[in-house]
Short mmCIF file of C-alpha atoms and ligand atoms in Angstrom, two decimals:
data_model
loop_
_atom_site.label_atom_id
_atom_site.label_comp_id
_atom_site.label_asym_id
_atom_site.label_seq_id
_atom_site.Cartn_x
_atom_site.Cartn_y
_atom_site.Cartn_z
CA UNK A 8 0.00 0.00 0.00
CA UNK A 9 1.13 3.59 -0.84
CA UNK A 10 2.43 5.73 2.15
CA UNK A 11 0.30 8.16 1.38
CA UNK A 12 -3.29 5.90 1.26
CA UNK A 13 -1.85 4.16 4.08
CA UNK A 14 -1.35 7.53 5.87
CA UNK A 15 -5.35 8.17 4.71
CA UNK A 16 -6.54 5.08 6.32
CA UNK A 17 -4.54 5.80 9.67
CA UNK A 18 -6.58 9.29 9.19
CA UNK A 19 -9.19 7.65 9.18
CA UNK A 20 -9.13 4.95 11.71
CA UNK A 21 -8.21 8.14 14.00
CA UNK A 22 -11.60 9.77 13.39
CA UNK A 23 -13.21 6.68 13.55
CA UNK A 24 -11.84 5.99 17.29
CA UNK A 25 -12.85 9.47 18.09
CA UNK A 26 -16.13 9.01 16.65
CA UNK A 27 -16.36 5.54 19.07
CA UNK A 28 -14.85 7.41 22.00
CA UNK A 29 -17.89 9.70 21.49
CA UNK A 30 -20.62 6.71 21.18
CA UNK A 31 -19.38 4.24 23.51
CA UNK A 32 -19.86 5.54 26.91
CA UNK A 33 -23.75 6.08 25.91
CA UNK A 34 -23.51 2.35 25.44
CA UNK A 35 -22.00 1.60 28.56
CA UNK A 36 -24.45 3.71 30.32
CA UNK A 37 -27.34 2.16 28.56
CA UNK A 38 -26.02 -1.43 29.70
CA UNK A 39 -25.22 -0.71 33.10
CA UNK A 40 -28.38 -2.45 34.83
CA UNK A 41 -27.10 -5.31 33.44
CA UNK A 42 -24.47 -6.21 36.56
CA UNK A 43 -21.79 -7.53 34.46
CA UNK A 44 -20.92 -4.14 33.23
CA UNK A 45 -21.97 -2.25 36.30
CA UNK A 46 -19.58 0.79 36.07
CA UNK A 47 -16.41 -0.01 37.25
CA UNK A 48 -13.16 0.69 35.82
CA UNK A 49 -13.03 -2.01 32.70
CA UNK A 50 -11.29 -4.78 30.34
CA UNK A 51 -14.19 -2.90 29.04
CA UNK A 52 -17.03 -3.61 31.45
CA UNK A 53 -14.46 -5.71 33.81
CA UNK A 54 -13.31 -5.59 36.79
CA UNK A 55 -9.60 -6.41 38.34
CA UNK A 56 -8.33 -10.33 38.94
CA UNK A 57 -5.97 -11.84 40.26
CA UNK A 58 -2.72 -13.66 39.13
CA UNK A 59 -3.88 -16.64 42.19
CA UNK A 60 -7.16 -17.74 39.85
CA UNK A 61 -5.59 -17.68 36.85
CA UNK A 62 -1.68 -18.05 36.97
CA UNK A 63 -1.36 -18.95 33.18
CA UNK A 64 -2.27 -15.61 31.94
CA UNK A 65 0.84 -13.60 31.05
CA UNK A 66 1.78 -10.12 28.92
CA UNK A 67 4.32 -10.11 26.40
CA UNK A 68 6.18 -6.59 26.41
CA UNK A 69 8.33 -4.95 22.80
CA UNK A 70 11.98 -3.58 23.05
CA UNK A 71 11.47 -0.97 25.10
CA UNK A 72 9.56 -3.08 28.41
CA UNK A 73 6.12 -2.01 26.74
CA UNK A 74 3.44 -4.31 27.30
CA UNK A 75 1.61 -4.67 23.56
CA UNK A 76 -0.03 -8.42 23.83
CA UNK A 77 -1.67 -10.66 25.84
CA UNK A 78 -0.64 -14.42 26.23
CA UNK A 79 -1.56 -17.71 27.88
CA UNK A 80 1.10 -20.24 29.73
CA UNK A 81 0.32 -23.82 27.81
CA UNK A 82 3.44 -25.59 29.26
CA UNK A 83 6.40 -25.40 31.29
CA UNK A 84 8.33 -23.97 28.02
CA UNK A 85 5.74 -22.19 25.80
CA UNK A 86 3.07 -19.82 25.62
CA UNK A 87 0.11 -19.71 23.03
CA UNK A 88 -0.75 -16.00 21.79
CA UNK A 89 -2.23 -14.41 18.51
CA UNK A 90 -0.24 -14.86 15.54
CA UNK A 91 -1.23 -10.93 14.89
CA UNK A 92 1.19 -10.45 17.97
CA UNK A 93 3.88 -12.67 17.57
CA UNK A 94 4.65 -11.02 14.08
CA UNK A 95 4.15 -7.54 16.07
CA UNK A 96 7.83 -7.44 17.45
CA UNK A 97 11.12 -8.88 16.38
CA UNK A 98 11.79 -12.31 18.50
CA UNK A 99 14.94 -11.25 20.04
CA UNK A 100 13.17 -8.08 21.02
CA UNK A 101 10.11 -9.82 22.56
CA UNK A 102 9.64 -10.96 26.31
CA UNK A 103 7.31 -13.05 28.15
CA UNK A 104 6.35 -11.40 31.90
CA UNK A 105 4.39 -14.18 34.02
CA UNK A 106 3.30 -14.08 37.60
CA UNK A 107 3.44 -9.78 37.61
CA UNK A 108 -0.48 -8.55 37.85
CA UNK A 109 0.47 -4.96 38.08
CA UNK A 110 2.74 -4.04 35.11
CA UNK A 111 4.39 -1.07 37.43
CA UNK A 112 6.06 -3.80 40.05
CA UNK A 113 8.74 -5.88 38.87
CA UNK A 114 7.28 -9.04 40.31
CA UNK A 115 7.46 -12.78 38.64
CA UNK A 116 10.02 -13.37 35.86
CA UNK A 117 10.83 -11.76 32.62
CA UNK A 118 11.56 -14.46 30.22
CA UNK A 119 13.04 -14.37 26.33
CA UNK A 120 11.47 -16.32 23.57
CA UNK A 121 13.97 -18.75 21.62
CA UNK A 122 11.38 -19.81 18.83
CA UNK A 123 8.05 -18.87 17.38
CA UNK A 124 5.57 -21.27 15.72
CA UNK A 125 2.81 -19.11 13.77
CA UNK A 126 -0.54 -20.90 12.10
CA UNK A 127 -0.07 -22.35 8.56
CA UNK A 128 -2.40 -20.17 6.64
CA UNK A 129 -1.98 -16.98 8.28
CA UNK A 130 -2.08 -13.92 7.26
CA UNK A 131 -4.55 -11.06 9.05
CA UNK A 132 -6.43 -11.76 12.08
CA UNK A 133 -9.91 -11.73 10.11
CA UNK A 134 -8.87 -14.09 7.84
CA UNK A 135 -8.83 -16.69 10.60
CA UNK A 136 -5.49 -18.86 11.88
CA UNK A 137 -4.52 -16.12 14.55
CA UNK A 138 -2.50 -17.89 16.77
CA UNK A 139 0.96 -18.50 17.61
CA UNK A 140 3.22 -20.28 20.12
CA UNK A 141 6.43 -19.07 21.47
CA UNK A 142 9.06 -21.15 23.51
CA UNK A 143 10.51 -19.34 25.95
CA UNK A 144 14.35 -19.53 27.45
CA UNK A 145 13.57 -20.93 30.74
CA UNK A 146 11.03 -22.58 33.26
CA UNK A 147 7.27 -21.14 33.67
CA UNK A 148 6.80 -22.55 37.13
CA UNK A 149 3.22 -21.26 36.61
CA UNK A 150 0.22 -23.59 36.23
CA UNK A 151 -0.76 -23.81 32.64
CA UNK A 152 -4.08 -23.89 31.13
CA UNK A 153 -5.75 -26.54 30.06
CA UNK A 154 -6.15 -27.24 26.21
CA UNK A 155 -9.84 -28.49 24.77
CA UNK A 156 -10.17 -31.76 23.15
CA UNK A 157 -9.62 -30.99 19.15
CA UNK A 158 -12.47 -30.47 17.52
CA UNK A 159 -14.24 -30.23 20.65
CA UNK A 160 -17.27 -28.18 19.67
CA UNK A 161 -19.14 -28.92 23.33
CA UNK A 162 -16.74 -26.27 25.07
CA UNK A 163 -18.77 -23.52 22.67
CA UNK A 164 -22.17 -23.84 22.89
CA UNK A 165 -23.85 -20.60 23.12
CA UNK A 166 -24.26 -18.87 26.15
CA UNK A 167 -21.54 -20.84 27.75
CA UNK A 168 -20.05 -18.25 30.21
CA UNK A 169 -16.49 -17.21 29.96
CA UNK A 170 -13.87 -15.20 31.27
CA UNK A 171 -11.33 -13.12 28.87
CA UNK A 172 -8.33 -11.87 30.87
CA UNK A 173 -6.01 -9.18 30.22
CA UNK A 174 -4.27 -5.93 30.69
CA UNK A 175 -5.47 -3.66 27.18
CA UNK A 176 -7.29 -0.55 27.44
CA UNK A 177 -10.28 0.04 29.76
CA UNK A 178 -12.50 1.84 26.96
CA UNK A 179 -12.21 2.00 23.24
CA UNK A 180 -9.92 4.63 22.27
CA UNK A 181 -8.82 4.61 25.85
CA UNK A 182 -5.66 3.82 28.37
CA UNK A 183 -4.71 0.46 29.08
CA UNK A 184 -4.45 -1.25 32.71
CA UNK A 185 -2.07 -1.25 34.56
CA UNK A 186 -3.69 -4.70 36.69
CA UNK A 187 -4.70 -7.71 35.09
CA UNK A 188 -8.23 -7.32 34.44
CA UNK A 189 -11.17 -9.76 33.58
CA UNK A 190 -14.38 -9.85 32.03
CA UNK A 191 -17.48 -12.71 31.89
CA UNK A 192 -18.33 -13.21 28.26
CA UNK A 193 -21.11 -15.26 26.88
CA UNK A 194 -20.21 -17.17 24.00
CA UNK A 195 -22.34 -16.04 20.97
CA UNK A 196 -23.85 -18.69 18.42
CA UNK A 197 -21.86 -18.98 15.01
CA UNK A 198 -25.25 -17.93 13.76
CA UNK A 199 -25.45 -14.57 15.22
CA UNK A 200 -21.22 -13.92 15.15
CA UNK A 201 -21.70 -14.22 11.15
CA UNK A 202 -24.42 -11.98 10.87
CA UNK A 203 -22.17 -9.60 12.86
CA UNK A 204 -19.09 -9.98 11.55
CA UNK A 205 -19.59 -10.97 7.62
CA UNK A 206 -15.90 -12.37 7.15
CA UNK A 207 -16.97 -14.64 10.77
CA UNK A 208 -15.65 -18.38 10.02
CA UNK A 209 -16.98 -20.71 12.58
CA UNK A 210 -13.88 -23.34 11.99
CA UNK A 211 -11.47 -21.33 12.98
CA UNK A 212 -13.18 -18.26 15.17
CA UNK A 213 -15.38 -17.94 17.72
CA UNK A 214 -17.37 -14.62 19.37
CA UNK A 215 -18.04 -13.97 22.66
CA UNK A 216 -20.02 -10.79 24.52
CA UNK A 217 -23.61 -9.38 25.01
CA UNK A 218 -25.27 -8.43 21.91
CA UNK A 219 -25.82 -4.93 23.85
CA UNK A 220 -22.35 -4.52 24.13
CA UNK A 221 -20.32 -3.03 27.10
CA UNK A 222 -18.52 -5.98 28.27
CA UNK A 223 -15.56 -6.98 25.76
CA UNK A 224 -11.46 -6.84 25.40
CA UNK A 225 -10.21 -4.26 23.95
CA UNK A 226 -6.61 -3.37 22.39
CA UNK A 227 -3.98 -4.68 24.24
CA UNK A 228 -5.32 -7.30 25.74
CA UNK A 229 -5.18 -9.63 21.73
CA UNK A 230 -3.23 -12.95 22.38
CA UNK A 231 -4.48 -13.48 26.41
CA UNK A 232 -6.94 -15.90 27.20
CA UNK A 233 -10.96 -16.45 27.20
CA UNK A 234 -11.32 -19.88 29.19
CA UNK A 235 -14.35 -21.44 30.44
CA UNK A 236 -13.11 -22.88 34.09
CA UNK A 237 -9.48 -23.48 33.40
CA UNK A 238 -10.01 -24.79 29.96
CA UNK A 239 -8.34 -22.16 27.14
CA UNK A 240 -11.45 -22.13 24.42
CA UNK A 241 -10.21 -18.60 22.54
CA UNK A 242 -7.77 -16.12 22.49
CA UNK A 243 -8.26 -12.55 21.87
CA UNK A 244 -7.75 -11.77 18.03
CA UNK A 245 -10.43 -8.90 17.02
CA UNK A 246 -13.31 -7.03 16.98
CA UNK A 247 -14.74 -4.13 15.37
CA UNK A 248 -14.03 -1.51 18.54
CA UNK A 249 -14.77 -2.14 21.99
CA UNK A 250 -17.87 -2.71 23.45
CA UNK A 251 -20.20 -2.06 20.80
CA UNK A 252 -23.34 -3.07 20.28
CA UNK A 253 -23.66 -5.89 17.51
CA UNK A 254 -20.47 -5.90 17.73
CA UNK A 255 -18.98 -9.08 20.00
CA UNK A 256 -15.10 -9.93 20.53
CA UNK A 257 -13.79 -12.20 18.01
CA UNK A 258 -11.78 -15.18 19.45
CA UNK A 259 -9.34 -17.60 17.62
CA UNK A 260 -11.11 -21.43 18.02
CA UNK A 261 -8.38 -22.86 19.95
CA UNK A 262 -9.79 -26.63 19.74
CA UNK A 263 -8.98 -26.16 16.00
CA UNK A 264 -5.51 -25.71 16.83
CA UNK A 265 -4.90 -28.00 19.82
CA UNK A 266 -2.43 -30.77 17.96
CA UNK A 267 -0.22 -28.36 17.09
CA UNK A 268 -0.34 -26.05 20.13
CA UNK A 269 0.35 -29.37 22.19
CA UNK A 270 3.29 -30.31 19.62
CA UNK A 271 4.99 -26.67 20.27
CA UNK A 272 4.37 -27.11 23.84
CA UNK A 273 6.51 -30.01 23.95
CA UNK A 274 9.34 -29.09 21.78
CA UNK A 275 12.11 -27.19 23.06
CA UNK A 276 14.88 -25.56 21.31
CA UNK A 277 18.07 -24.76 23.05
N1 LIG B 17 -6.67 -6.64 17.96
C1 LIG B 17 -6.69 -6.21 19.33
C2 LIG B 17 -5.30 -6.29 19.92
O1 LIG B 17 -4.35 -6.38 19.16
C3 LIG B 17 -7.70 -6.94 20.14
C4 LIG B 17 -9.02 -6.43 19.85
C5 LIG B 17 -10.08 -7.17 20.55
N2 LIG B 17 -11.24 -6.38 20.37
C6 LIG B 17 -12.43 -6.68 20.83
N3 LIG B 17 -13.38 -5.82 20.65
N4 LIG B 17 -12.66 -7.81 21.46
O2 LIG B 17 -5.08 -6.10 21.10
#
């Protein structure tokens, strides 16, 4: 793409984010007798959690100690994230920071990646395959998530109740959190996600939220977990803002990918 469309798009996007800046709080207001986004400081519509429920979700930070993705501990030696995020940052540039809720203490370990496996097939996060797995240099002493049976389509019924986990921005268009933060999401039929999202493909995606909006991730927080008890069923890949009505979080299907997430889990480069 030319600099100067690409410039016009960014343009674009920018207004667009204002515009949603503008919108979105009516939306939160207008959902707030629902008590899962009662108005507390948000995921979007969250509230803060803690490192002792759910020890497998992790932050990956960018050259200069900047938090930018989300992750999810799979093994003693690798981490499962978005493939949008692993091709974000340079490898030797890229960390993994487990067992540290609030980004401003400097507890839990810091912990450099030594390979990363991306999807076959990828190539944008709404063309499906968004996920990744990096090995990291190093022990995770951190109890991992549990993977889904492949092809397990049980775990996704609709209205199952989920949690998405994560540290991105509190509103659309706005700062992100410094404390892990999560979220209850119900998962959203494959029905309703595709007349949503029209690119939606129910093999390798799956939406969660309220169709009202005002509970949802939000930048930041793609690559981190949604699980259902301890039992990894997404991770965060898109969604068209944050929040919005119509307008659920789009998840990668992570019992599409479970043979080769366990393979990279188990393979260890020195
Ligand atoms: N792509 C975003 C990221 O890189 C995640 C967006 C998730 N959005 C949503 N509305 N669920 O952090």
């Amino acid at each position: 793409m030319a600099v100067k469309s690409r410039r016009t798009l960014l343009l674009a996007s920018g207004a667009l984010l204002a515009v949603a800046a503008v919108v979105v709080p009516v939306v939160a207001g207008a959902a707030s007798a629902d008590p899962a986004s009662a108005n507390q400081p948000r995921i979007v519509g969250g509230d803060k959690a803690s490192l002792s429920d759910h020890p497998y979700a992790v932050y990956l930070t960018d050259g200069g100690g900047n938090q930018f993705c989300g992750a999810v501990i799979v093994s003693s030696t690798a981490v499962a994230t978005a493939a949008h995020c692993a091709k974000a940052v340079a490898k030797q540039e890229m960390h993994v920071v487990a067992g540290r809720e609030d980004k401003r203490t400097d507890e839990g370990d810091v912990l450099s990646v030594s390979k990363i496996w991306i999807s076959k097939g990828y190539s944008d996060p709404t063309q499906g395959d968004d996920v990744a797995v990096l090995t990291v240099r190093g022990q995770l002493d951190y109890r991992p998530a549990k993977l889904p049976d492949s092809g397990d389509a049980a775990a996704y019924s609709a209205g199952t109740q989920a949690t998405v986990l994560g540290w991105g921005r509190v509103a659309d268009g706005g700062a992100r959190s410094d404390y892990l933060r999560s979220a209850q999401v119900p998962v959203v039929s494959d029905s309703d996600c595709r007349s949503d999202y029209s690119m939606y493909d129910q093999k390798t995606m799956v939406c969660a939220g309220y169709e009202k909006g005002g509970v949802d991730a939000c930048q930041g927080d793609s690559g981190g977990p949604l699980v259902v008890g301890d039992t990894l069923i997404g991770i965060v890949s898109f969604g068209d803002g944050c929040g919005k009505a119509g307008k659920p979080g789009v998840y990668t299907r992570v019992s599409a990918y479970v043979d080769d997430i366990q393979a990279q889990a188990k393979s260890r480069i020195f």
